[in-house]
Amino acid sequence: MADLPQRQTDIGPPHYMQFLPPVAQKNYGQWKYHEQLSGGSMVHVAESGDKLWTVRAASPRLISTDFIRGLTALADKYCGGHLRFTTRHNVEFLVSDESNLKPLMDELKQKNYMVGGIGDGISNIVHTQGWVHCHSAATDASGLVKVLMDEFADYFTGTKTLPARVRFAVACCTNMCGAVHCSDIAVVGIHRKPPTIVHEDVKRACEVPSTIGSCPTGAISPDPANKSVKIKEEKCMYCGNCYSVCPAMPISDPDNDGVAIVAGGKIGSLRSNPKFSKLVIPYLPNNTPKWPEVVAAFRTILTAYENGARKHERLGEWIDRVGWEKFFSLTGLPFTHQHIDDFTIARETYRTSAAFKW
Amino acid sequence: MSQKKYETPLLDELEKGPFPSFVTEIKTAAAKNDSANDLLGVLEQCYRERRTHWKHGGIVGVRGYGGGVIGRYSDVPNEYPGVAHFHTVRINQTSGFFYTSKALNDICDIWDKYGSGLTNLHGSTGDLVLLGTKTDALEAIFAETSSRGWDLGGSGSAMRTPSCCVGPGRCEWSMIDTLDITYALTQEFQDELHRPAFPYKFKIKTAGCGVDCIASVARADLSLIGTWKGDIQIDQAEVKNYAAKGMNIQGEIIDMCPTGCMSLNGGEIAIDNSNCSRCMHCIAKMTKALRPGKEHGATIMVGSKAPFVIGALLSHVIVPFMPLEPPYDNLKDLIRKMWEWWDEHGKNRERIGELIVRRGMREFLEFLELDPIPQMVFEPRRDPFYFWTEDELNK
């Protein structure tokens, strides 16, 4: 490795301006309006009258260098080498010359890229590492994203639209690296049994006070005889936070792990405040490789929303309007003990009114 | 290169269908790289057994840094030696995720030489993630990337790589320079980014407006959200154009305004701006007719996070309106003070939002020298149990 270049530290990322297409540099902060042209294209118009076209295409996020080189070759051919990624992992080709727009879209189609993700439909799915790269994953993320996006592809491309945008997310455990907690419909990997304790390894690899401190319900206490910890199993709600702190408390259990489905969250402040997603299905199995129960559940929820919501109404706004009791009757999803909160905000969620729907 | 050929009947199912396949991506990389090939093998085993085969991260990294590399080891290294180490390198992405082909191609060349050839564009926090390399390649990767102008992102109990929406680079609603703020904060706090010294992680996300395309309000310990003062700008001719093109302005815009501050009279929109909560609905639906007011700044919010430990939190308002102009000293000072309080009182693995819940808003606001105002809460307290200081009693 003698021929390595000189390393630099604390230089931070390269300055953003050099990556913007010239038209975006020229009109920086001077944009006037934008218009959606199709399910996967839009144009931004500057005060100066200059225009910048964007063509958006799906990416699985977990991509090879060859995939990236495929994108950059297209950007070189049609975009003067300028491209960007969205916060939902799509790629955006930034077209400054309108005559390149159609040829780019034609070539994307010919090469089987999935163009879309703009407007009132389903964009790409924010997700986590899953079994590809994470030690605490209770399910896979990439596989769930793949089967869900295949199922709802028409809502990505713009072939079909919805009353408003519907944002999906997948988190492979309750650590929720993927911000599942504020999505229209989301999947989160869960466990259903307490961790096991490998006392020999606790002694060697874990700090007992921080392991005890990691438990939200106070279920973990010292076990001095074993120089380890013990768990009051009836207090454990299987979050797995102790395993994050102490590797000697494995919680993975293929026969009991699976996913929960949550719905009704949103991020933006449009019309109503940002809201959390709420539990709609407490458990579905990890039926690999295609999770058919999860896909069917998403279809059930989406269909009820599509049939019931007003234009511009997000899924959570529709539910707030009709009521959660109505949501469960419209979707036919069973309501169980697991649905009623018994954690930190439980009392706030109890219905303190006699006015409700049958 | 002689490679073990894995049968992957379960993963092969995930190469069918219209959405681009991550399995195809792994196979593409596997054709050139033993680690990617062994990833394919171990992932098939995960799908077969319905469980993960990764162990906790170990401490690995580059000289002088305490983060930026996530150690990852397989729990079946003998079967899949190519992923015995399979570390992640987080490269600090560009503001707004803008790239040139050349910049990305350079990174691909480096990654093909030293890593698995697999990436995430991008990780959940925003980094350009290089997925899967061995410990002895880390210094070389850092020399190759940093000499070309790239630095590592954050990990562990540190400031995490700040990220932002597309901002003024391509959006008419961006009321703050999200790209520049993100760049400036990242540069200002390099030490806090690379050398973990906090109680826990600290994420900063900057959104140009309340649409919040970067999910700042839900995913950042510090959420900066662009907003305005003054009247919404109305182009009545464009209002009429929307009506002419079939938009039901009464139903889609006026009736959906959450504060009821809009009306439609003779085809023209009127807005009682003093009652507007700046939610962005009307502006987002009538991009050509309505634009934010002209005085721009940010609402500063703190504390959002995922459910561990006390349940998920959204960020809450601490400064309703802060003008943000370079060099952003007002913002940097506020951040430093927040960190000072959190450093002083935060327990190990306690996020700042949890600390505010534990010690109370009063202490936090007093430390930051911020006066309480109604914009900070949805409603005042219901209970009659509150504290008085000696000073307040003697007033």
mmCIF file of N, CA and C in Angstrom, chain B residues 141-223:
data_model
loop_
_atom_site.group_PDB
_atom_site.id
_atom_site.type_symbol
_atom_site.label_atom_id
_atom_site.label_comp_id
_atom_site.label_asym_id
_atom_site.label_seq_id
_atom_site.Cartn_x
_atom_site.Cartn_y
_atom_site.Cartn_z
ATOM 1 N N ILE B 141 -8.909 2.817 1.847
ATOM 2 C CA ILE B 141 -10.150 3.441 1.365
ATOM 3 C C ILE B 141 -10.206 4.899 1.801
ATOM 4 N N PHE B 142 -9.792 5.134 3.060
ATOM 5 C CA PHE B 142 -9.845 6.511 3.556
ATOM 6 C C PHE B 142 -8.843 7.399 2.815
ATOM 7 N N ALA B 143 -7.645 6.872 2.551
ATOM 8 C CA ALA B 143 -6.646 7.661 1.810
ATOM 9 C C ALA B 143 -7.152 7.968 0.395
ATOM 10 N N GLU B 144 -7.723 6.966 -0.239
ATOM 11 C CA GLU B 144 -8.192 7.158 -1.625
ATOM 12 C C GLU B 144 -9.371 8.131 -1.695
ATOM 13 N N THR B 145 -10.299 8.005 -0.765
ATOM 14 C CA THR B 145 -11.480 8.889 -0.828
ATOM 15 C C THR B 145 -11.140 10.290 -0.328
ATOM 16 N N SER B 146 -10.423 10.388 0.786
ATOM 17 C CA SER B 146 -10.171 11.728 1.341
ATOM 18 C C SER B 146 -9.245 12.535 0.433
ATOM 19 N N SER B 147 -8.322 11.862 -0.238
ATOM 20 C CA SER B 147 -7.441 12.602 -1.143
ATOM 21 C C SER B 147 -8.210 13.135 -2.348
ATOM 22 N N ARG B 148 -9.382 12.579 -2.597
ATOM 23 C CA ARG B 148 -10.232 13.087 -3.682
ATOM 24 C C ARG B 148 -11.324 14.015 -3.160
ATOM 25 N N GLY B 149 -11.219 14.402 -1.895
ATOM 26 C CA GLY B 149 -12.135 15.423 -1.399
ATOM 27 C C GLY B 149 -13.332 14.902 -0.629
ATOM 28 N N TRP B 150 -13.354 13.604 -0.334
ATOM 29 C CA TRP B 150 -14.486 13.043 0.416
ATOM 30 C C TRP B 150 -14.067 12.735 1.843
ATOM 31 N N ASP B 151 -14.978 12.875 2.765
ATOM 32 C CA ASP B 151 -14.678 12.581 4.162
ATOM 33 C C ASP B 151 -15.687 11.542 4.668
ATOM 34 N N LEU B 152 -15.418 11.002 5.842
ATOM 35 C CA LEU B 152 -16.339 10.024 6.413
ATOM 36 C C LEU B 152 -17.503 10.715 7.111
ATOM 37 N N GLY B 153 -18.607 10.000 7.243
ATOM 38 C CA GLY B 153 -19.760 10.485 7.992
ATOM 39 C C GLY B 153 -19.663 10.074 9.454
ATOM 40 N N GLY B 154 -20.742 10.215 10.173
ATOM 41 C CA GLY B 154 -20.729 9.966 11.608
ATOM 42 C C GLY B 154 -21.299 8.610 11.979
ATOM 43 N N SER B 155 -20.919 8.144 13.168
ATOM 44 C CA SER B 155 -21.530 6.943 13.745
ATOM 45 C C SER B 155 -21.318 7.004 15.250
ATOM 46 N N GLY B 156 -22.044 6.171 15.982
ATOM 47 C CA GLY B 156 -21.879 6.137 17.427
ATOM 48 C C GLY B 156 -22.433 7.382 18.107
ATOM 49 N N SER B 157 -21.933 7.646 19.307
ATOM 50 C CA SER B 157 -22.461 8.755 20.104
ATOM 51 C C SER B 157 -21.807 10.065 19.688
ATOM 52 N N ALA B 158 -22.194 10.524 18.510
ATOM 53 C CA ALA B 158 -21.585 11.700 17.896
ATOM 54 C C ALA B 158 -22.661 12.491 17.176
ATOM 55 N N MET B 159 -22.283 13.689 16.687
ATOM 56 C CA MET B 159 -23.146 14.321 15.727
ATOM 57 C C MET B 159 -23.146 13.432 14.497
ATOM 58 N N ARG B 160 -24.328 13.087 14.022
ATOM 59 C CA ARG B 160 -24.399 12.271 12.821
ATOM 60 C C ARG B 160 -24.391 13.170 11.591
ATOM 61 N N THR B 161 -24.062 12.581 10.467
ATOM 62 C CA THR B 161 -23.958 13.333 9.228
ATOM 63 C C THR B 161 -25.235 14.150 8.986
ATOM 64 N N PRO B 162 -25.138 15.478 8.986
ATOM 65 C CA PRO B 162 -26.344 16.273 8.729
ATOM 66 C C PRO B 162 -26.841 16.056 7.301
ATOM 67 N N SER B 163 -28.152 16.165 7.111
ATOM 68 C CA SER B 163 -28.683 16.023 5.755
ATOM 69 C C SER B 163 -29.851 16.983 5.553
ATOM 70 N N CYS B 164 -30.239 17.155 4.286
ATOM 71 C CA CYS B 164 -31.248 18.165 3.971
ATOM 72 C C CYS B 164 -31.993 17.801 2.694
ATOM 73 N N CYS B 165 -33.059 18.553 2.438
ATOM 74 C CA CYS B 165 -33.832 18.379 1.216
ATOM 75 C C CYS B 165 -33.118 19.050 0.044
ATOM 76 N N VAL B 166 -33.738 19.039 -1.115
ATOM 77 C CA VAL B 166 -33.117 19.579 -2.339
ATOM 78 C C VAL B 166 -32.924 21.090 -2.262
ATOM 79 N N GLY B 167 -33.778 21.736 -1.469
ATOM 80 C CA GLY B 167 -33.581 23.150 -1.151
ATOM 81 C C GLY B 167 -33.547 24.076 -2.354
ATOM 82 N N PRO B 168 -32.816 25.201 -2.218
ATOM 83 C CA PRO B 168 -32.783 26.205 -3.281
ATOM 84 C C PRO B 168 -32.104 25.694 -4.550
ATOM 85 N N GLY B 169 -31.502 24.514 -4.479
ATOM 86 C CA GLY B 169 -30.920 23.926 -5.690
ATOM 87 C C GLY B 169 -31.981 23.646 -6.741
ATOM 88 N N ARG B 170 -33.233 23.348 -6.307
ATOM 89 C CA ARG B 170 -34.274 23.090 -7.303
ATOM 90 C C ARG B 170 -35.680 23.249 -6.744
ATOM 91 N N CYS B 171 -35.900 24.033 -5.722
ATOM 92 C CA CYS B 171 -37.260 24.080 -5.189
ATOM 93 C C CYS B 171 -37.656 25.508 -4.855
ATOM 94 N N GLU B 172 -38.842 25.872 -5.304
ATOM 95 C CA GLU B 172 -39.299 27.256 -5.121
ATOM 96 C C GLU B 172 -39.803 27.521 -3.705
ATOM 97 N N TRP B 173 -39.985 26.473 -2.927
ATOM 98 C CA TRP B 173 -40.543 26.676 -1.582
ATOM 99 C C TRP B 173 -39.471 26.792 -0.511
ATOM 100 N N SER B 174 -38.234 26.576 -0.861
ATOM 101 C CA SER B 174 -37.195 26.518 0.159
ATOM 102 C C SER B 174 -36.937 27.909 0.716
ATOM 103 N N MET B 175 -37.306 28.109 1.965
ATOM 104 C CA MET B 175 -37.197 29.447 2.537
ATOM 105 C C MET B 175 -35.906 29.646 3.306
ATOM 106 N N ILE B 176 -35.123 28.606 3.395
ATOM 107 C CA ILE B 176 -33.768 28.734 3.938
ATOM 108 C C ILE B 176 -32.843 27.990 2.992
ATOM 109 N N ASP B 177 -31.558 28.328 3.056
ATOM 110 C CA ASP B 177 -30.597 27.683 2.156
ATOM 111 C C ASP B 177 -30.172 26.350 2.770
ATOM 112 N N THR B 178 -31.024 25.359 2.576
ATOM 113 C CA THR B 178 -30.790 24.063 3.242
ATOM 114 C C THR B 178 -29.434 23.463 2.873
ATOM 115 N N LEU B 179 -29.047 23.621 1.609
ATOM 116 C CA LEU B 179 -27.781 23.025 1.167
ATOM 117 C C LEU B 179 -26.608 23.697 1.877
ATOM 118 N N ASP B 180 -26.674 25.023 1.969
ATOM 119 C CA ASP B 180 -25.556 25.741 2.566
ATOM 120 C C ASP B 180 -25.523 25.564 4.082
ATOM 121 N N ILE B 181 -26.693 25.571 4.714
ATOM 122 C CA ILE B 181 -26.738 25.373 6.171
ATOM 123 C C ILE B 181 -26.149 24.007 6.524
ATOM 124 N N THR B 182 -26.539 22.993 5.757
ATOM 125 C CA THR B 182 -26.042 21.644 6.017
ATOM 126 C C THR B 182 -24.530 21.572 5.829
ATOM 127 N N TYR B 183 -24.054 22.194 4.743
ATOM 128 C CA TYR B 183 -22.613 22.225 4.492
ATOM 129 C C TYR B 183 -21.892 22.977 5.622
ATOM 130 N N ALA B 184 -22.430 24.136 5.987
ATOM 131 C CA ALA B 184 -21.766 24.971 7.000
ATOM 132 C C ALA B 184 -21.720 24.274 8.358
ATOM 133 N N LEU B 185 -22.824 23.639 8.751
ATOM 134 C CA LEU B 185 -22.838 22.954 10.054
ATOM 135 C C LEU B 185 -21.899 21.749 10.035
ATOM 136 N N THR B 186 -21.883 21.027 8.931
ATOM 137 C CA THR B 186 -21.001 19.857 8.828
ATOM 138 C C THR B 186 -19.543 20.290 8.958
ATOM 139 N N GLN B 187 -19.193 21.391 8.293
ATOM 140 C CA GLN B 187 -17.813 21.876 8.370
ATOM 141 C C GLN B 187 -17.489 22.404 9.767
ATOM 142 N N GLU B 188 -18.445 23.117 10.354
ATOM 143 C CA GLU B 188 -18.207 23.722 11.666
ATOM 144 C C GLU B 188 -17.958 22.662 12.738
ATOM 145 N N PHE B 189 -18.691 21.554 12.626
ATOM 146 C CA PHE B 189 -18.666 20.555 13.704
ATOM 147 C C PHE B 189 -17.976 19.252 13.262
ATOM 148 N N GLN B 190 -16.863 19.366 12.568
ATOM 149 C CA GLN B 190 -16.112 18.188 12.127
ATOM 150 C C GLN B 190 -15.651 17.324 13.308
ATOM 151 N N ASP B 191 -15.209 17.967 14.352
ATOM 152 C CA ASP B 191 -14.714 17.211 15.499
ATOM 153 C C ASP B 191 -15.853 16.420 16.147
ATOM 154 N N GLU B 192 -17.005 17.081 16.295
ATOM 155 C CA GLU B 192 -18.169 16.422 16.905
ATOM 156 C C GLU B 192 -18.698 15.297 16.020
ATOM 157 N N LEU B 193 -18.434 15.404 14.712
ATOM 158 C CA LEU B 193 -18.881 14.381 13.762
ATOM 159 C C LEU B 193 -17.971 13.147 13.803
ATOM 160 N N HIS B 194 -16.680 13.384 13.875
ATOM 161 C CA HIS B 194 -15.724 12.280 13.711
ATOM 162 C C HIS B 194 -15.257 11.642 15.016
ATOM 163 N N ARG B 195 -15.437 12.376 16.137
ATOM 164 C CA ARG B 195 -14.906 11.842 17.402
ATOM 165 C C ARG B 195 -16.009 11.841 18.446
ATOM 166 N N PRO B 196 -16.708 10.706 18.565
ATOM 167 C CA PRO B 196 -17.889 10.639 19.441
ATOM 168 C C PRO B 196 -17.572 11.049 20.869
ATOM 169 N N ALA B 197 -18.285 12.074 21.362
ATOM 170 C CA ALA B 197 -18.056 12.537 22.730
ATOM 171 C C ALA B 197 -19.355 12.911 23.409
ATOM 172 N N PHE B 198 -20.479 12.512 22.807
ATOM 173 C CA PHE B 198 -21.793 12.883 23.336
ATOM 174 C C PHE B 198 -22.389 11.730 24.152
ATOM 175 N N PRO B 199 -23.485 12.005 24.904
ATOM 176 C CA PRO B 199 -24.179 10.897 25.571
ATOM 177 C C PRO B 199 -24.704 9.862 24.572
ATOM 178 N N TYR B 200 -25.132 10.351 23.396
ATOM 179 C CA TYR B 200 -25.680 9.439 22.393
ATOM 180 C C TYR B 200 -25.639 10.156 21.046
ATOM 181 N N LYS B 201 -26.327 9.609 20.047
ATOM 182 C CA LYS B 201 -26.311 10.226 18.722
ATOM 183 C C LYS B 201 -27.040 11.563 18.696
ATOM 184 N N PHE B 202 -26.662 12.437 17.763
ATOM 185 C CA PHE B 202 -27.350 13.714 17.580
ATOM 186 C C PHE B 202 -27.503 13.973 16.090
ATOM 187 N N LYS B 203 -28.739 13.975 15.624
ATOM 188 C CA LYS B 203 -29.004 14.128 14.186
ATOM 189 C C LYS B 203 -29.542 15.517 13.887
ATOM 190 N N ILE B 204 -29.093 16.086 12.790
ATOM 191 C CA ILE B 204 -29.556 17.403 12.346
ATOM 192 C C ILE B 204 -30.098 17.268 10.929
ATOM 193 N N LYS B 205 -31.335 17.659 10.721
ATOM 194 C CA LYS B 205 -31.909 17.626 9.368
ATOM 195 C C LYS B 205 -32.569 18.968 9.066
ATOM 196 N N THR B 206 -32.346 19.436 7.846
ATOM 197 C CA THR B 206 -32.802 20.758 7.447
ATOM 198 C C THR B 206 -33.758 20.652 6.280
ATOM 199 N N ALA B 207 -34.983 21.146 6.494
ATOM 200 C CA ALA B 207 -36.016 21.122 5.459
ATOM 201 C C ALA B 207 -36.335 22.559 5.060
ATOM 202 N N GLY B 208 -36.518 22.784 3.782
ATOM 203 C CA GLY B 208 -36.749 24.140 3.294
ATOM 204 C C GLY B 208 -38.116 24.691 3.629
ATOM 205 N N CYS B 209 -39.088 23.795 3.866
ATOM 206 C CA CYS B 209 -40.443 24.251 4.174
ATOM 207 C C CYS B 209 -41.163 23.152 4.957
ATOM 208 N N GLY B 210 -42.416 23.383 5.283
ATOM 209 C CA GLY B 210 -43.178 22.443 6.099
ATOM 210 C C GLY B 210 -43.566 21.157 5.402
ATOM 211 N N VAL B 211 -43.346 21.063 4.109
ATOM 212 C CA VAL B 211 -43.574 19.775 3.429
ATOM 213 C C VAL B 211 -42.592 18.747 3.988
ATOM 214 N N ASP B 212 -41.411 19.206 4.352
ATOM 215 C CA ASP B 212 -40.422 18.423 5.088
ATOM 216 C C ASP B 212 -40.011 17.138 4.359
ATOM 217 N N CYS B 213 -39.504 17.276 3.158
ATOM 218 C CA CYS B 213 -39.080 16.115 2.358
ATOM 219 C C CYS B 213 -37.930 15.331 2.995
ATOM 220 N N ILE B 214 -37.269 15.889 3.987
ATOM 221 C CA ILE B 214 -36.166 15.161 4.628
ATOM 222 C C ILE B 214 -36.627 14.518 5.949
ATOM 223 N N ALA B 215 -37.922 14.623 6.253
ATOM 224 C CA ALA B 215 -38.491 14.015 7.461
ATOM 225 C C ALA B 215 -37.827 14.536 8.732
ATOM 226 N N SER B 216 -37.464 15.795 8.671
ATOM 227 C CA SER B 216 -36.753 16.425 9.775
ATOM 228 C C SER B 216 -37.530 16.342 11.096
ATOM 229 N N VAL B 217 -38.820 16.582 11.033
ATOM 230 C CA VAL B 217 -39.612 16.671 12.271
ATOM 231 C C VAL B 217 -39.707 15.328 13.003
ATOM 232 N N ALA B 218 -39.478 14.234 12.263
ATOM 233 C CA ALA B 218 -39.622 12.910 12.861
ATOM 234 C C ALA B 218 -38.288 12.227 13.134
ATOM 235 N N ARG B 219 -37.213 12.708 12.529
ATOM 236 C CA ARG B 219 -36.000 11.902 12.509
ATOM 237 C C ARG B 219 -34.761 12.647 12.952
ATOM 238 N N ALA B 220 -34.929 13.820 13.555
ATOM 239 C CA ALA B 220 -33.738 14.598 13.886
ATOM 240 C C ALA B 220 -33.829 15.146 15.303
ATOM 241 N N ASP B 221 -32.721 15.061 16.022
ATOM 242 C CA ASP B 221 -32.657 15.688 17.338
ATOM 243 C C ASP B 221 -32.793 17.195 17.205
ATOM 244 N N LEU B 222 -32.278 17.721 16.093
ATOM 245 C CA LEU B 222 -32.464 19.138 15.789
ATOM 246 C C LEU B 222 -33.092 19.236 14.398
ATOM 247 N N SER B 223 -34.317 19.764 14.345
ATOM 248 C CA SER B 223 -35.047 19.889 13.094
ATOM 249 C C SER B 223 -35.133 21.367 12.731
#
